[in-house]
Short mmCIF file of C-alpha atoms in Angstrom, two decimals:
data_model
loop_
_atom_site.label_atom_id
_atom_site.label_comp_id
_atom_site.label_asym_id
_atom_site.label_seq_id
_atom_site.Cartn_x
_atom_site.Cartn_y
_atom_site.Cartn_z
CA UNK Y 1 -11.23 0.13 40.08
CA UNK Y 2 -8.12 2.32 39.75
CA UNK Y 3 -7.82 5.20 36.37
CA UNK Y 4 -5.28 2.10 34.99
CA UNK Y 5 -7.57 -0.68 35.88
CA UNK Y 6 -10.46 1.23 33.79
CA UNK Y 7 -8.30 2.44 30.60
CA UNK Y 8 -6.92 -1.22 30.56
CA UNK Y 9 -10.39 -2.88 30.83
CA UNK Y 10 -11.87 -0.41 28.07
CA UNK Y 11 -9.10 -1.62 25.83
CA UNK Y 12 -9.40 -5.10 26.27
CA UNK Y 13 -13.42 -4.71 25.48
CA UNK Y 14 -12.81 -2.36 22.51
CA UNK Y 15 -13.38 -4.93 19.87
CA UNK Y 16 -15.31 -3.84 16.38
CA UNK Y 17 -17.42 -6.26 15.06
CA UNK Y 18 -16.63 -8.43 12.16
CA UNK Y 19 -19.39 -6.87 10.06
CA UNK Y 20 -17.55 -3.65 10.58
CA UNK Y 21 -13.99 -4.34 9.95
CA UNK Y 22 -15.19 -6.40 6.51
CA UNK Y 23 -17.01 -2.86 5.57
CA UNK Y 24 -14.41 -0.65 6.18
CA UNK Y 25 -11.67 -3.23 4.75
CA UNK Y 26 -13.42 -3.73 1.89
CA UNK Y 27 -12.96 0.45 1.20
CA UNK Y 28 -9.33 -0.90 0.16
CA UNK Y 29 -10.19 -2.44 -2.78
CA UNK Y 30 -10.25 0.68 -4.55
CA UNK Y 31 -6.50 1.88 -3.85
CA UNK Y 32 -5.70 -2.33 -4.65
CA UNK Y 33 -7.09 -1.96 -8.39
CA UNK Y 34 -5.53 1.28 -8.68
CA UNK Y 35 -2.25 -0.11 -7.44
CA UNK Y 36 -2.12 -2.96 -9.52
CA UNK Y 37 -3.02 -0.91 -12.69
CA UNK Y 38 -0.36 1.21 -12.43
CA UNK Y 39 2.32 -1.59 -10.92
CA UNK Y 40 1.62 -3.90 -13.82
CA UNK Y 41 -0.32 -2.69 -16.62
CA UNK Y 42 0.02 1.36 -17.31
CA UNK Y 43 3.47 0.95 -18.57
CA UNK Y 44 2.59 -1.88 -20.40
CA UNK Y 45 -0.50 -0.23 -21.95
CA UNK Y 46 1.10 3.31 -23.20
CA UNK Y 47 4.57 2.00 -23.55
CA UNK Y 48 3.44 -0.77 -25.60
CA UNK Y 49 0.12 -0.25 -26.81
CA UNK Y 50 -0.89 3.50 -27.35
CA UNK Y 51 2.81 4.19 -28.04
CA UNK Y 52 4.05 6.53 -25.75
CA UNK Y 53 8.04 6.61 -25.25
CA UNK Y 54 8.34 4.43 -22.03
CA UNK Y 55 10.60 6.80 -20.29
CA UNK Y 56 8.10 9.66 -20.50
CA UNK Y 57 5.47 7.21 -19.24
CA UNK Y 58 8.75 6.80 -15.87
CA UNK Y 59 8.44 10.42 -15.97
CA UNK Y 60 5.08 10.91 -15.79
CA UNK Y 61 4.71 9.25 -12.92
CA UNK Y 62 7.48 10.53 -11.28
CA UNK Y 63 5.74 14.15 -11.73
CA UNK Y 64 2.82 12.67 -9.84
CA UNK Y 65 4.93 11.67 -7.16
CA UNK Y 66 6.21 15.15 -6.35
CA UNK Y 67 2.47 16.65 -6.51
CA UNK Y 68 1.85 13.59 -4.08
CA UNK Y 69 4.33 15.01 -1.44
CA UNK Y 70 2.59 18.11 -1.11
CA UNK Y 71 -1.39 16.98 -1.47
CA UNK Y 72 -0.52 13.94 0.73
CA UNK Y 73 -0.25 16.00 4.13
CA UNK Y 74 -2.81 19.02 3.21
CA UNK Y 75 -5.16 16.19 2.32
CA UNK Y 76 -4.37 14.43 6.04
CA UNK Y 77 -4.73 17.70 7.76
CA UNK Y 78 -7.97 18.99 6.36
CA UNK Y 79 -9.17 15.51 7.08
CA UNK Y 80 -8.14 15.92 10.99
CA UNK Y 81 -9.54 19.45 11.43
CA UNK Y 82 -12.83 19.08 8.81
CA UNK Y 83 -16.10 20.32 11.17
CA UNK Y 84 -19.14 19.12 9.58
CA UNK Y 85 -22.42 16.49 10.67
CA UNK Y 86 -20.37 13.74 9.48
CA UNK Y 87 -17.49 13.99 11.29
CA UNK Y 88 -13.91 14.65 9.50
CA UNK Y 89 -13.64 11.75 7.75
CA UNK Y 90 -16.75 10.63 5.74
CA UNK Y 91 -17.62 13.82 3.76
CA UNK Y 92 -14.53 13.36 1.79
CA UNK Y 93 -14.75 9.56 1.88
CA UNK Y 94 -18.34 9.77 0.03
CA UNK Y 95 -17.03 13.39 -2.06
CA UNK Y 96 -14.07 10.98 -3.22
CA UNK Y 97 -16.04 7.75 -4.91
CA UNK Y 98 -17.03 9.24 -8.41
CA UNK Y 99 -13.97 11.25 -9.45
CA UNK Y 100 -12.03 7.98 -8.58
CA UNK Y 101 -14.12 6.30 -10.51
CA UNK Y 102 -14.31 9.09 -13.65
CA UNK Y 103 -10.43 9.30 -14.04
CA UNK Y 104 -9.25 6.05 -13.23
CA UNK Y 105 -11.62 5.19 -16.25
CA UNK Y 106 -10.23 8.13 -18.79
CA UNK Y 107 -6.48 6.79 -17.87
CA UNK Y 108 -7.48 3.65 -19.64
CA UNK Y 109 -9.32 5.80 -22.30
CA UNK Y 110 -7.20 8.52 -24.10
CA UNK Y 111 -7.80 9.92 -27.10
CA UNK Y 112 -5.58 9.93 -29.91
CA UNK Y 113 -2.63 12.46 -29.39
CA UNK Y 114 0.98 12.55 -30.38
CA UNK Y 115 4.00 11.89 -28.05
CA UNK Y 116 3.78 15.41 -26.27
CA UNK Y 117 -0.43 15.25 -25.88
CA UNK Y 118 -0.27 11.84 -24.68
CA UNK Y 119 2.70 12.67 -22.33
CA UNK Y 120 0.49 15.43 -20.53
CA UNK Y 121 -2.64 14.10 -20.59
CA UNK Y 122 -0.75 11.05 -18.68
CA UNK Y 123 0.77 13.20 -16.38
CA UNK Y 124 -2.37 15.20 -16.02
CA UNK Y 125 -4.64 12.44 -14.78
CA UNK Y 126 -2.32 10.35 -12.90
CA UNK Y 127 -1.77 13.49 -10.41
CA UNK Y 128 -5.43 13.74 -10.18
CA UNK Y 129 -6.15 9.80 -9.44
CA UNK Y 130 -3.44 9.68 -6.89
CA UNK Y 131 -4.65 13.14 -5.47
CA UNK Y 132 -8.40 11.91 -5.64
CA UNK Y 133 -7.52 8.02 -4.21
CA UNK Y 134 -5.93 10.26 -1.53
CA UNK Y 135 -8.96 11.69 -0.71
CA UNK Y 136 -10.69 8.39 -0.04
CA UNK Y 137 -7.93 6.87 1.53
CA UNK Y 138 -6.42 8.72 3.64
CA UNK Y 139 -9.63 9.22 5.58
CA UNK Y 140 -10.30 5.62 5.67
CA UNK Y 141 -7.26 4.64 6.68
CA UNK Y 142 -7.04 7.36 9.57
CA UNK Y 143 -10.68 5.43 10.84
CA UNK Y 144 -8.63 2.98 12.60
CA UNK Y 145 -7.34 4.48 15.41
CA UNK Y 146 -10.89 5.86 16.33
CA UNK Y 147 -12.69 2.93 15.66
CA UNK Y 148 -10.87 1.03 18.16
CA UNK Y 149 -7.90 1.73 20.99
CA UNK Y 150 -7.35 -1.74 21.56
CA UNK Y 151 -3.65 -2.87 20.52
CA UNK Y 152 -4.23 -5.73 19.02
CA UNK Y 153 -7.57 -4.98 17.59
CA UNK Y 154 -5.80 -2.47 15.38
CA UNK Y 155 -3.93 -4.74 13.68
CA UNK Y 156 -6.86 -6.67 12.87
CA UNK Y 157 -8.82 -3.74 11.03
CA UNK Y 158 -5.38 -2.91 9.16
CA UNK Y 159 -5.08 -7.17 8.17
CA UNK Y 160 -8.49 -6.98 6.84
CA UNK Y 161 -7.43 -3.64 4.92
CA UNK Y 162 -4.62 -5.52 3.32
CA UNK Y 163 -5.97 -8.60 2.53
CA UNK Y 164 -8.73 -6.54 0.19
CA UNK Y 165 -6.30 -4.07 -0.89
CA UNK Y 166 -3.98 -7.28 -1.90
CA UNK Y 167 -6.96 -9.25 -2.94
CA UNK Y 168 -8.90 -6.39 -5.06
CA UNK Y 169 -6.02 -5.78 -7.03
CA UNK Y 170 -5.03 -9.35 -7.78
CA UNK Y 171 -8.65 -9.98 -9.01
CA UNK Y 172 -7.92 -7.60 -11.97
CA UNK Y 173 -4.51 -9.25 -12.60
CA UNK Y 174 -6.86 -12.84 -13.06
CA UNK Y 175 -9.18 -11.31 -15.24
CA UNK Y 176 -6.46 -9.93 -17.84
CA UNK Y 177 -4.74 -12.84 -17.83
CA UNK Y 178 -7.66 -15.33 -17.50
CA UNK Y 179 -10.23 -13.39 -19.31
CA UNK Y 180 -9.74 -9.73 -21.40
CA UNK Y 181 -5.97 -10.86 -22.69
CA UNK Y 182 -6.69 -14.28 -24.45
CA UNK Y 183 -7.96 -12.61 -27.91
CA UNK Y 184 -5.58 -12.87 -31.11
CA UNK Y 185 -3.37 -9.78 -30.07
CA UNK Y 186 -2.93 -11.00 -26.77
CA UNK Y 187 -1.20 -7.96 -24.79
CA UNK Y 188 -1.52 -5.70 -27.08
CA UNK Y 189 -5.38 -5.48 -27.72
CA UNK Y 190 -6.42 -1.87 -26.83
CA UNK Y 191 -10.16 -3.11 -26.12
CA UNK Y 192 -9.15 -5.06 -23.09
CA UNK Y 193 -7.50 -2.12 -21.60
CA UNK Y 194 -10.77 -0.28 -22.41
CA UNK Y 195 -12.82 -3.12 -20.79
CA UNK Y 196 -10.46 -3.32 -17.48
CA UNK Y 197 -10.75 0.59 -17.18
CA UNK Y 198 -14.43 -0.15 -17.03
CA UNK Y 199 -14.96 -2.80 -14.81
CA UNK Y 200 -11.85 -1.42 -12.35
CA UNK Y 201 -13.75 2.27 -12.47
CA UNK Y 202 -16.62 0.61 -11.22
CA UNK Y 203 -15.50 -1.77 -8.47
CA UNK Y 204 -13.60 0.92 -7.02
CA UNK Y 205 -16.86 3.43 -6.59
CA UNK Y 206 -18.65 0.26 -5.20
CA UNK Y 207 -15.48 -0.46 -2.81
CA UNK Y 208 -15.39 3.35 -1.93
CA UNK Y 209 -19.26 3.75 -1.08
CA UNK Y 210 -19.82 0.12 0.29
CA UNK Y 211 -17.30 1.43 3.06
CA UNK Y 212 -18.18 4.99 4.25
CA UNK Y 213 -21.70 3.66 4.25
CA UNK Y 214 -20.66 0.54 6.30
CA UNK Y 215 -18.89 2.72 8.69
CA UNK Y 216 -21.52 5.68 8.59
CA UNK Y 217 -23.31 4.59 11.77
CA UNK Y 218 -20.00 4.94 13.78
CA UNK Y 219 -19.79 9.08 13.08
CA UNK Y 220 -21.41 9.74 16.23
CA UNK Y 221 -18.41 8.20 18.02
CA UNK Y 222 -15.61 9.23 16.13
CA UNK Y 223 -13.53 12.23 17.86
CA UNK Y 224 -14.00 15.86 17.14
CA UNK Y 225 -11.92 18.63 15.83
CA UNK Y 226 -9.94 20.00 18.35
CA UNK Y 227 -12.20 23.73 19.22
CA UNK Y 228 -9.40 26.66 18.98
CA UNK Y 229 -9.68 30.73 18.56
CA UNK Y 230 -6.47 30.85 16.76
CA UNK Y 231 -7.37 30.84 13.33
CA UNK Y 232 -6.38 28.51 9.75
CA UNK Y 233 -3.18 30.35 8.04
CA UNK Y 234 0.04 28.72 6.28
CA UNK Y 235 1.91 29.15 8.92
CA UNK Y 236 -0.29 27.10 11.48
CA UNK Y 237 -0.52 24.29 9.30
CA UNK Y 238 3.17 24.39 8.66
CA UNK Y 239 3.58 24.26 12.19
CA UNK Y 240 0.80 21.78 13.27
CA UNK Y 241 2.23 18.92 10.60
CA UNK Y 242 5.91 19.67 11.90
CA UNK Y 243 5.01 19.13 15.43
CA UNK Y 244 3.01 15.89 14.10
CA UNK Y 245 5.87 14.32 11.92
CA UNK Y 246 8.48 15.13 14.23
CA UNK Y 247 7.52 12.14 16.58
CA UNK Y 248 10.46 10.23 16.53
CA UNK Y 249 8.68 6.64 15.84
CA UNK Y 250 6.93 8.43 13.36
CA UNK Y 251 10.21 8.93 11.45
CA UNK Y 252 11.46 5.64 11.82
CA UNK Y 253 8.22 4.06 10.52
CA UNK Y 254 8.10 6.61 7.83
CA UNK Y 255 11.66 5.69 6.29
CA UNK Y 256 10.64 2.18 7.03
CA UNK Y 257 7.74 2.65 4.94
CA UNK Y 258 9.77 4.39 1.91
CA UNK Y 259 12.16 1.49 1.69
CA UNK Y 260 9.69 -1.57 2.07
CA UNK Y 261 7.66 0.61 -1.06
CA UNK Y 262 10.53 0.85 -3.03
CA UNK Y 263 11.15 -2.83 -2.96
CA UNK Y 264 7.77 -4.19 -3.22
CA UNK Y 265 7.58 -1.74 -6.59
CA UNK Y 266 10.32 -2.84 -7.65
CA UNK Y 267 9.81 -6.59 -7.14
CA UNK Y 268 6.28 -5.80 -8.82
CA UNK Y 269 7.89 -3.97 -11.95
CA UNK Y 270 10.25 -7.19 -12.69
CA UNK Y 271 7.73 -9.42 -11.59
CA UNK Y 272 6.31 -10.91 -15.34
CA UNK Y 273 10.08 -9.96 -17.11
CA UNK Y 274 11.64 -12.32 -14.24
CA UNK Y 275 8.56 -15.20 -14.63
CA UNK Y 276 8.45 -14.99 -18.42
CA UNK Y 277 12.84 -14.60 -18.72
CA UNK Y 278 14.70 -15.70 -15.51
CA UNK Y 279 12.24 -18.85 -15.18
CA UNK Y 280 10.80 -19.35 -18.29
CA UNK Y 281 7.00 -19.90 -17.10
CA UNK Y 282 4.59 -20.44 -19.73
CA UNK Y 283 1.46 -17.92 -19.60
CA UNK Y 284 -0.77 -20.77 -17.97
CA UNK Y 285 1.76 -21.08 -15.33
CA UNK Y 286 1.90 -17.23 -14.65
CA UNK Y 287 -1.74 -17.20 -14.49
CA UNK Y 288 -1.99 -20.08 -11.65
CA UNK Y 289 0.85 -17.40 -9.80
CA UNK Y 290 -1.19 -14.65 -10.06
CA UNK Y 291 -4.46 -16.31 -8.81
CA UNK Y 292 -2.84 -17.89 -6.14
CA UNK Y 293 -1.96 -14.26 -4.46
CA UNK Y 294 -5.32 -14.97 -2.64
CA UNK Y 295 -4.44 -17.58 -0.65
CA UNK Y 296 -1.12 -15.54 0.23
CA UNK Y 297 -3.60 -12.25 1.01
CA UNK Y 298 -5.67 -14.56 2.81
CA UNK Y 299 -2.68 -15.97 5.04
CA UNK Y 300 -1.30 -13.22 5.77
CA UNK Y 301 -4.19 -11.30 7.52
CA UNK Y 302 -4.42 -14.04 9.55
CA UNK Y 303 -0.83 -14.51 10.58
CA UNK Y 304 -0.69 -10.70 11.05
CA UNK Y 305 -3.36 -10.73 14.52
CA UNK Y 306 -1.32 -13.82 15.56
CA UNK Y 307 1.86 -12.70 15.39
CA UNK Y 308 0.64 -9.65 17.10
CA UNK Y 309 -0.90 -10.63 20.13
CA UNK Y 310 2.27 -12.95 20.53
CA UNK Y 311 4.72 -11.13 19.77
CA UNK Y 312 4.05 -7.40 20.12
CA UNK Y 313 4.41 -5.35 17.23
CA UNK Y 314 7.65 -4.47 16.71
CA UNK Y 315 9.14 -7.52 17.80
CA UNK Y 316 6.64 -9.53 15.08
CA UNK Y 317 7.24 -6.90 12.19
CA UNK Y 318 11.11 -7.47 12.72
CA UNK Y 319 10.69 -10.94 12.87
CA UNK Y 320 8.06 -11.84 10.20
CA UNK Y 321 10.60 -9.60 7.93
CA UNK Y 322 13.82 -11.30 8.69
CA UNK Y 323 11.48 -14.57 7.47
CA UNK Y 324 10.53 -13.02 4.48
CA UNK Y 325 13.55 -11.12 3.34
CA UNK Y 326 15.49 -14.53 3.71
CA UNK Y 327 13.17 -16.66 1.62
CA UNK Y 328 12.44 -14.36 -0.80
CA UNK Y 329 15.81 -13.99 -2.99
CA UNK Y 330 16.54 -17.34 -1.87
CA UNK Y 331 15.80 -19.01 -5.06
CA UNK Y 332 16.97 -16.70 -7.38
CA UNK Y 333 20.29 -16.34 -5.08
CA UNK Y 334 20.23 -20.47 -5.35
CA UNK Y 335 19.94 -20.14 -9.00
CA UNK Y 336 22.60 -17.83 -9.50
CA UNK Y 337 25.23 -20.46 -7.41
CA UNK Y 338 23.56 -23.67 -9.95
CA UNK Y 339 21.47 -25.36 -6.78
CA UNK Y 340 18.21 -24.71 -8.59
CA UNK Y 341 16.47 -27.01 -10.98
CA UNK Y 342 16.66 -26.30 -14.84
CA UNK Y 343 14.52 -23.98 -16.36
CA UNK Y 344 11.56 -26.86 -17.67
CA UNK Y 345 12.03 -28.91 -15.01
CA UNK Y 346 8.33 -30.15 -13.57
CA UNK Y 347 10.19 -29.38 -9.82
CA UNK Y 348 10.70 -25.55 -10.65
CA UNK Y 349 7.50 -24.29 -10.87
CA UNK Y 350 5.68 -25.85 -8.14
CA UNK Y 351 8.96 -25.06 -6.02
CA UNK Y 352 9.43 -21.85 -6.57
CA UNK Y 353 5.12 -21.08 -6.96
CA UNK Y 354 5.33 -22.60 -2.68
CA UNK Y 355 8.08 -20.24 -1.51
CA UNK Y 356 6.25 -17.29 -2.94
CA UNK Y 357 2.99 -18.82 -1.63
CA UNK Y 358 4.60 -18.38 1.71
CA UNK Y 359 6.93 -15.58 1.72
CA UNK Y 360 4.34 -13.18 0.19
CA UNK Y 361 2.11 -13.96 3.31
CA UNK Y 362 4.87 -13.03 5.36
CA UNK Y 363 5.10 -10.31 3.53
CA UNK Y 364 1.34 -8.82 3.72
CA UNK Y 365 1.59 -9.99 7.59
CA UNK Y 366 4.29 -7.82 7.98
CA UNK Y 367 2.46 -4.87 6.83
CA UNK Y 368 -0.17 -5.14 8.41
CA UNK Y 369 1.69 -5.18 11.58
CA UNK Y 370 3.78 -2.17 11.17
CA UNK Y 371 1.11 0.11 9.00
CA UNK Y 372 -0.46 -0.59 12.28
CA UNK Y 373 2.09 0.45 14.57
CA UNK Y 374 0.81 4.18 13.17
CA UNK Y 375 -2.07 3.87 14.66
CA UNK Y 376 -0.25 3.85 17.99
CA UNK Y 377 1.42 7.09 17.55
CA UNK Y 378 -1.98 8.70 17.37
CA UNK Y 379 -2.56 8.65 21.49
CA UNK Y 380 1.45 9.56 21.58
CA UNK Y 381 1.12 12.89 19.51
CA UNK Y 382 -1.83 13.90 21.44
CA UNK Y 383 -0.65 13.90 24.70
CA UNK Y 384 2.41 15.67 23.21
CA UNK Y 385 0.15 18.39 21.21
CA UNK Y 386 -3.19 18.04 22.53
CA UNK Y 387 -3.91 17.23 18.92
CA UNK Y 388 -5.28 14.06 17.35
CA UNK Y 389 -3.97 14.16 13.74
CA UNK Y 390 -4.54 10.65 12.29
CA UNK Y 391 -5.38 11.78 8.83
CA UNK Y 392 -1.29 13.59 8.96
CA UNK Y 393 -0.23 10.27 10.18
CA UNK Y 394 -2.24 8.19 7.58
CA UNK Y 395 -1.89 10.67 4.91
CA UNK Y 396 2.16 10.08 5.38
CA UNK Y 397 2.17 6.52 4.76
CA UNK Y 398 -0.50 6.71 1.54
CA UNK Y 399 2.26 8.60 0.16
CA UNK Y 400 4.65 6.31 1.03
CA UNK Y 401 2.71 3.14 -0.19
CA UNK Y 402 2.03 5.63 -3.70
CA UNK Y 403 6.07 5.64 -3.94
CA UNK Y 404 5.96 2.03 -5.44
CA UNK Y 405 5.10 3.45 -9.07
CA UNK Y 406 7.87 6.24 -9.02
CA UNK Y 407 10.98 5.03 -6.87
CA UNK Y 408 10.21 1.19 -7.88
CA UNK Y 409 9.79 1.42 -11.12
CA UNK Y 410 13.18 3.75 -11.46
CA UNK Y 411 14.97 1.10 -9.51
CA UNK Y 412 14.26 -1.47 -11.61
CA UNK Y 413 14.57 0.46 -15.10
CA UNK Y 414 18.06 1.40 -13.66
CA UNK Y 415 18.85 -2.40 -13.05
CA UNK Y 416 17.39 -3.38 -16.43
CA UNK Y 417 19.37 -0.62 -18.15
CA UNK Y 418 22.71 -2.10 -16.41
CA UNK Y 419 22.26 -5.60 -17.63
CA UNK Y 420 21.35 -3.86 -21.34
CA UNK Y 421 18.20 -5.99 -20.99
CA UNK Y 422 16.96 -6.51 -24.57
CA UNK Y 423 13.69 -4.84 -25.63
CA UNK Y 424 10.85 -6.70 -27.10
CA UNK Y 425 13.48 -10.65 -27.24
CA UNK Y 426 11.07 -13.41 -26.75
CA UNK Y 427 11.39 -15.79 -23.67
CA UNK Y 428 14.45 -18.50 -24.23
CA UNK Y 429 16.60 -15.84 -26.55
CA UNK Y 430 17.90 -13.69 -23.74
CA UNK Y 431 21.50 -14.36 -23.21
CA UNK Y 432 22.76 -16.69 -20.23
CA UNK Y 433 24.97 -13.69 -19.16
CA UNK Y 434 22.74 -10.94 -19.10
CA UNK Y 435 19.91 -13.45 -17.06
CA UNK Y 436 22.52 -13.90 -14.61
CA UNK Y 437 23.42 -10.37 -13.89
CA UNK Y 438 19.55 -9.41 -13.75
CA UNK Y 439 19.37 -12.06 -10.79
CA UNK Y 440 22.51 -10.98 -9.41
CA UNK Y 441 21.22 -7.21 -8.90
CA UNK Y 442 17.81 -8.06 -8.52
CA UNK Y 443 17.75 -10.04 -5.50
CA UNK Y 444 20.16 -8.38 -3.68
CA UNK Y 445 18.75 -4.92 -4.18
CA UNK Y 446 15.26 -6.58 -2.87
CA UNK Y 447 17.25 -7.85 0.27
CA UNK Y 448 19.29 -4.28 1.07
CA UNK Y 449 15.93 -2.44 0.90
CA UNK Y 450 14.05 -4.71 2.76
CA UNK Y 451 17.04 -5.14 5.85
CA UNK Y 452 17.21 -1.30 5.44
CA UNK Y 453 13.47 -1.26 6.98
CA UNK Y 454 13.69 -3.45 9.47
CA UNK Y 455 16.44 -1.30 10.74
CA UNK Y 456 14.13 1.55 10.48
CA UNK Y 457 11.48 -0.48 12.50
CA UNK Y 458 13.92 -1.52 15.00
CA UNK Y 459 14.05 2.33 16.06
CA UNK Y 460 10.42 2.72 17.12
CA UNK Y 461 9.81 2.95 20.36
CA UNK Y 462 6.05 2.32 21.35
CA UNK Y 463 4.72 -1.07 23.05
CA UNK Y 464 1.75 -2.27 24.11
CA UNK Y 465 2.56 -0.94 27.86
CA UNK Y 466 3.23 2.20 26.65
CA UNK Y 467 0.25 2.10 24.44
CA UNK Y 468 -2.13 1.25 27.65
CA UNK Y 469 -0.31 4.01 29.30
CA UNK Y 470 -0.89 6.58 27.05
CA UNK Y 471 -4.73 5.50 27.01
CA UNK Y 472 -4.43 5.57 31.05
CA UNK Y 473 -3.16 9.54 30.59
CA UNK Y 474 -5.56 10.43 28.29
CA UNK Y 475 -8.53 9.36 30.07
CA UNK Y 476 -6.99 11.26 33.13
CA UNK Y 477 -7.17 14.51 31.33
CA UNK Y 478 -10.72 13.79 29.82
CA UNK Y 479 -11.37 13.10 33.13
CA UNK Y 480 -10.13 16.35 34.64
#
């Protein structure tokens, strides 16, 4: 059997079990919940209920965001070149669970301070969650490429990451809506913010220790730090992450990432004002569109291996967006031109709850084909360095996915600020006009973005072949 024979034949039989890719997707949960608190409910919570000055809450987390771009990478890189019995990726995977937990819990806890106390102790912990969640994921994430080379089997580890990333999250949407926001003050009940913080702080150390233990027993087959005599200083770092990020597919996934986060924040930041205003949902109704994100989470890790093994992954990513990114303003775009039915029509809901259905499987599917087009790049950069720096790679895209609270947000308190959106108007009093114009700049910004990334996509360069090629090399100089 020929070198290329053997590196394609290990591929093919590189397949983790199911047991294993349910363990270490599982680990996703955690960043979900955190996700989903800070997409839909930690504006809500000190904007509306403890107080604070919404635009301090924007600013808050923008502050986070720039800590974010310098922890993000450092975090990757100590996770590449960590020496220790339990590899480089699960001593910080395990070190990560309880602060998670701890101040993921105290953001949902503060104690009673003015504007300028409750200002910094917001900015305070949301740089250490994000910082800490990095810590966890990061890692995590960066298991895929060692837990399997095989192409295709990559995107299956990443579609079962997204499903309980997507699914994790959602859960705590359902059991706000469902459950902890039905008393007498409804949104604004400060217990049921207390409660969630409780119940998410705990699922998320569960999520976080269910999957380093589940993917303990693979340590002894995870890669080592590269062994060098030159030793740790600024300046190698510097120039180890430079010669790492300066892969050009890298680049094009990373903008591709940044643009596809700002839209799906900002679609998530408008996502109740356009239900409860632009449609005119009733709560029930909003609560049957929030549970049905499972079936969507659920549809789209399995479309995602499909498309894949198909397709390829660039090809499916480009064309699984081009179906989403059509359907997804459609109605809103159909509404705006008077082909849509009246708000209280029995059509609209279940019509517009279907194309959601399917377009946000299209969506997830997406994602999980292109987050795991980074896994690819791994074999790339080390034949290039000599390196393997998957945590750098990783690390790049957690902050990228983390941009969603800043850059979304901003977006769409810039388009609500345009339209002079009304604060605090009940559903049915907002003017005709100002509806309009909200749709008008909402669905095309969501539609620029997302055509922005696909461009982005369409300039990386790595295919299967060259995938299997790059695995053929590598075993060559293992060899020699």
């Amino acid at each position: 059997m020929t070198s290329s024979q053997t590196a394609q034949a290990a591929n093919l039989s590189d397949k983790p079990g199911t047991a294993l890719k349910l363990a270490h997707g599982f680990g996703a949960t955690a960043f979900g919940i955190k996700n989903n608190g800070f997409d839909y409910f930690l504006l809500l919570f000190y904007g509306t209920v403890i107080g604070l000055e919404p635009g301090l809450v924007g600013l808050a987390l923008m502050i986070a965001l720039v800590f974010d771009a310098l922890s993000d990478p450092l975090v990757g890189y100590w996770s590449d070149n960590l020496k220790s019995r339990w590899g480089r990726r699960h001593p910080l995977m395990y070190g990560a669970a309880l602060p998670v937990a701890l101040t993921y819990f105290l953001v949902w806890n503060p104690p009673e301070l003015g504007q300028a106390g409750l200002f910094f102790y917001l900015t305070g912990l949301s740089i250490l969650i994000r910082t800490f969640i990095t810590f966890y994921e990061t890692p995590s994430s960066a298991l895929i490429p060692e837990l399997t080379s095989n192409y295709e089997e990559r995107t299956s580890l990443q579609s079962y990451r997204l499903f309980f990333g997507w699914a994790g999250g959602n859960l705590m949407s359902v059991l706000m809506f469902g459950v902890l926001l039905t008393g007498p003050l409804g949104m604004r009940d400060p217990e049921a913010f207390k409660t969630y913080g409780i119940i998410g702080s705990v699922m998320m150390f569960v999520a976080i220790m269910v999957s380093a233990l589940g993917t303990h027993s693979r340590i002894p087959h995870l890669h080592r730090p590269k062994v060098t005599a030159e030793r740790f200083g600024v300046r190698r770092i510097f120039r180890e992450m430079v010669e790492t990020l300066s892969e050009k597919s890298f680049i094009a996934l990373f903008f591709a990432t940044i643009l596809s986060a700002i839209a799906t924040g900002l679609a998530a930041a408008l996502a109740f004002l356009m239900l409860n205003y632009f449609w005119e949902f009733s709560e029930f109704q909003i609560f049957i569109w929030t549970c049905t994100v499972f079936f969507s989470a659920l549809l789209g890790a399995a479309i995602a291996p499909w498309a894949t093994r198909r397709m390829g992954k660039k090809r499916a990513t480009i064309i699984l967006g081009l179906l989403a990114f059509s359907i997804q303003p459609l109605p809103v775009l159909l509404r705006l031109v008077g082909m849509m039915p009246e708000n209280g029509d029995p059509l609209l809901f279940p019509l517009v709850l279907a194309i959601n259905v399917m377009d946000l499987a299209l969506i997830i599917a997406m994602q999980a084909v292109s987050f795991s087009m980074i896994a690819d790049l791994v074999e790339s950069n080390q034949l290039r360095t000599g390196r393997r720096s998957e945590g750098v790679y990783y690390a790049a895209t957690t902050f990228t996915r983390k941009t969603t609270q800043g850059l979304g947000v901003l977006a769409a308190g810039v388009i609500l600020s345009i339209v002079a959106f009304p604060d605090g108007a009940p559903p049915g009093t907002v003017s005709a006009d100002t509806l309009w114009w909200l749709g008008a700049l909402y669905a095309p910004s969501l539609l620029v973005l997302w055509l922005g990334a696909l461009y982005c996509v369409s300039r990386y360069k790595i295919d299967k072949a060259d995938h299997e090629e790059n695995l053929r090399r590598l075993a060559q100089v293992e060899t020699a």
